[in-house]
């Protein structure tokens, strides 16, 4: 309808560079970066060509998880159409307007977008962290993305330690106030990566 068309026209694309990863329809994972974003879509730079209509899931370090269908392709990438509603849409609008004004995203705002809470994926927060030597310790999943997770744990394994949570394996890449940051080294197929990878 015309009002929807006018609304889309009012939300201009904001150009900025943001690293991320996306999950292709065949379940493969690929690095990407953002060319621009609006409330209705994202232009993505990638060496991987995708067909029009392909449905993908994108994780951006500072903005979190998006999904949508490829609606156009261009030299060096493609664009997807997204559908965001409710409070998250309003937060995204505010962040894009701030970026358009040349403002930097504050840490608190970045974390609000970056977090993909366990509840959003039907996951339990409480889990068990397993070290390569078989030692286990209780932990709490704070948030996750396609490439890693923030985990609260009392005894922090050293940076570089190989660990696993459920079916996800990775490596400790940093210590945080609450625990550790894990970078996944193996990502399950799409059927498990977005259902219960920590179960």
Coordinates of C-alpha atoms in Angstrom, one line a residue:
X1 CA 0.0 0.0 0.0
X2 CA 1.1 3.6 -0.5
X3 CA 1.6 4.4 3.3
X4 CA 4.0 1.5 3.5
X5 CA 5.9 2.6 0.4
X6 CA 6.1 6.2 1.9
X7 CA 7.4 4.7 5.2
X8 CA 10.2 2.8 3.4
X9 CA 11.2 6.0 1.5
X10 CA 11.4 7.9 4.8
X11 CA 14.0 5.5 6.1
X12 CA 17.1 6.2 4.1
X13 CA 20.0 3.8 3.8
X14 CA 22.9 4.6 6.2
X15 CA 26.3 3.6 4.8
X16 CA 28.9 2.2 7.3
X17 CA 31.2 -0.8 7.5
X18 CA 30.4 -3.5 10.0
X19 CA 31.9 -7.0 10.0
X20 CA 29.8 -10.1 10.4
X21 CA 29.0 -13.6 9.2
X22 CA 26.0 -15.1 7.4
X23 CA 24.5 -18.6 7.1
X24 CA 23.7 -19.5 3.5
X25 CA 20.6 -21.7 2.6
X26 CA 22.9 -24.7 2.3
X27 CA 24.0 -24.3 5.9
X28 CA 27.5 -23.0 5.1
X29 CA 28.9 -20.0 7.0
X30 CA 30.7 -17.1 5.4
X31 CA 32.3 -13.8 6.5
X32 CA 30.8 -10.6 5.2
X33 CA 30.6 -6.9 5.8
X34 CA 27.9 -4.3 5.6
X35 CA 27.7 -1.6 3.0
X36 CA 24.6 0.1 4.2
X37 CA 21.5 -0.6 6.3
X38 CA 18.0 0.7 6.7
X39 CA 15.0 -0.3 8.7
X40 CA 13.9 -2.4 5.8
X41 CA 17.0 -4.1 4.5
X42 CA 20.8 -4.6 4.5
X43 CA 23.3 -4.4 1.6
X44 CA 26.0 -7.0 2.2
X45 CA 29.5 -7.3 0.7
X46 CA 30.5 -10.9 0.2
X47 CA 32.5 -13.0 -2.3
X48 CA 29.7 -15.6 -2.2
X49 CA 27.0 -15.1 -4.8
X50 CA 23.4 -15.9 -3.8
X51 CA 20.3 -16.3 -5.9
X52 CA 17.4 -13.9 -5.6
X53 CA 15.0 -15.2 -3.1
X54 CA 17.6 -17.1 -1.0
X55 CA 16.9 -16.9 2.7
X56 CA 19.9 -16.2 4.9
X57 CA 20.7 -15.4 8.6
X58 CA 23.2 -12.7 9.3
X59 CA 25.1 -11.9 12.5
X60 CA 26.7 -8.5 13.0
X61 CA 29.1 -8.0 15.8
X62 CA 27.5 -4.7 16.9
X63 CA 23.9 -5.2 15.8
X64 CA 23.0 -8.9 16.4
X65 CA 21.0 -11.3 14.3
X66 CA 19.0 -10.5 11.2
X67 CA 17.3 -12.7 8.6
X68 CA 15.7 -12.1 5.3
X69 CA 15.5 -12.9 1.6
X70 CA 17.9 -11.8 -1.1
X71 CA 16.1 -9.1 -3.2
X72 CA 18.9 -7.9 -5.4
X73 CA 22.5 -8.6 -6.3
X74 CA 25.3 -6.3 -7.2
X75 CA 29.0 -6.5 -8.0
X76 CA 30.6 -7.8 -4.8
X77 CA 27.5 -8.6 -2.9
X78 CA 23.8 -8.6 -2.5
X79 CA 20.9 -7.0 -0.5
X80 CA 18.4 -8.6 1.8
X81 CA 15.0 -7.4 2.9
X82 CA 14.4 -7.6 6.6
X83 CA 11.3 -7.3 8.8
X84 CA 11.9 -5.8 12.3
X85 CA 9.1 -4.7 14.7
X86 CA 8.5 -3.6 18.2
X87 CA 11.2 -2.2 20.6
X88 CA 14.1 -3.6 18.5
X89 CA 12.9 -1.7 15.5
X90 CA 12.9 1.5 17.5
X91 CA 16.4 0.9 18.9
X92 CA 17.6 0.2 15.4
X93 CA 16.0 3.4 14.1
X94 CA 17.8 5.4 16.8
X95 CA 21.1 3.8 16.1
X96 CA 20.9 4.3 12.4
X97 CA 19.9 7.9 12.9
X98 CA 22.9 8.4 15.2
X99 CA 25.2 6.8 12.6
X100 CA 23.8 9.0 9.9
X101 CA 24.7 12.0 12.1
X102 CA 28.3 10.7 12.4
X103 CA 27.9 9.7 16.0
X104 CA 29.7 6.6 17.4
X105 CA 27.7 3.8 18.9
X106 CA 28.1 3.8 22.7
X107 CA 29.2 0.6 24.4
X108 CA 25.8 0.0 26.1
X109 CA 24.0 0.4 22.8
X110 CA 26.4 -1.9 21.0
X111 CA 25.8 -4.6 23.6
X112 CA 22.0 -4.3 23.3
X113 CA 22.2 -5.1 19.6
X114 CA 25.0 -7.6 19.8
X115 CA 23.4 -9.9 22.3
X116 CA 21.4 -12.8 21.0
X117 CA 20.0 -14.1 24.3
X118 CA 19.6 -17.8 24.9
X119 CA 15.8 -17.4 25.3
X120 CA 15.5 -16.1 21.8
X121 CA 16.8 -19.4 20.4
X122 CA 15.0 -21.6 22.9
X123 CA 18.2 -22.3 24.8
X124 CA 18.8 -22.8 28.5
X125 CA 21.0 -20.2 30.1
X126 CA 22.6 -22.8 32.5
X127 CA 25.0 -25.2 30.8
X128 CA 28.3 -27.0 31.3
X129 CA 31.7 -25.9 30.0
X130 CA 34.0 -28.8 29.1
X131 CA 37.8 -28.4 28.7
X132 CA 39.9 -30.4 26.4
X133 CA 41.2 -32.6 29.3
X134 CA 37.6 -33.5 30.2
X135 CA 37.3 -31.2 33.1
X136 CA 33.8 -29.7 33.4
X137 CA 32.4 -26.6 35.2
X138 CA 29.0 -25.1 35.4
X139 CA 28.5 -22.0 33.4
X140 CA 25.8 -19.5 32.3
X141 CA 25.3 -18.5 28.6
X142 CA 25.0 -14.7 28.5
X143 CA 24.6 -14.3 24.8
X144 CA 25.6 -16.0 21.5
X145 CA 26.2 -15.4 17.9
X146 CA 27.0 -17.6 14.9
X147 CA 30.7 -17.1 15.7
X148 CA 30.9 -17.3 19.4
X149 CA 29.4 -16.8 22.9
X150 CA 29.8 -14.8 26.1
X151 CA 29.8 -17.2 29.1
X152 CA 29.7 -16.5 32.8
X153 CA 31.9 -18.9 34.7
X154 CA 33.6 -18.7 38.1
X155 CA 37.0 -20.2 37.1
X156 CA 38.2 -18.6 33.9
X157 CA 40.2 -20.9 31.7
X158 CA 43.3 -19.3 30.2
X159 CA 43.0 -17.5 26.8
X160 CA 43.7 -20.0 24.1
X161 CA 42.1 -22.9 25.9
X162 CA 40.0 -25.3 23.8
X163 CA 36.5 -25.7 25.2
X164 CA 33.1 -27.0 24.3
X165 CA 29.5 -26.3 25.3
X166 CA 27.1 -29.0 24.2
X167 CA 27.8 -29.6 20.5
X168 CA 29.6 -26.3 20.0
X169 CA 33.4 -26.3 20.2
X170 CA 35.7 -23.3 20.4
X171 CA 38.5 -21.4 22.0
X172 CA 38.7 -18.9 24.8
X173 CA 39.7 -15.6 23.1
X174 CA 39.2 -13.1 26.0
X175 CA 38.3 -12.7 29.7
X176 CA 35.4 -10.6 30.7
X177 CA 33.9 -9.2 33.9
X178 CA 31.6 -12.2 34.2
X179 CA 33.6 -14.9 32.6
X180 CA 35.0 -15.6 29.1
X181 CA 34.4 -14.9 25.4
X182 CA 34.5 -18.0 23.2
X183 CA 35.1 -18.1 19.5
X184 CA 33.6 -21.1 17.9
X185 CA 35.9 -23.2 15.8
X186 CA 33.2 -25.6 14.6
X187 CA 29.6 -24.7 13.8
X188 CA 27.0 -27.4 13.4
X189 CA 24.8 -27.7 10.4
X190 CA 22.0 -25.2 10.2
X191 CA 19.5 -27.6 11.8
X192 CA 21.3 -27.5 15.1
X193 CA 23.2 -24.2 14.9
X194 CA 19.9 -22.2 15.4
X195 CA 17.9 -24.7 17.5
X196 CA 19.7 -26.2 20.5
X197 CA 23.5 -26.1 19.8
X198 CA 24.2 -26.0 23.6
X199 CA 22.0 -28.8 24.5

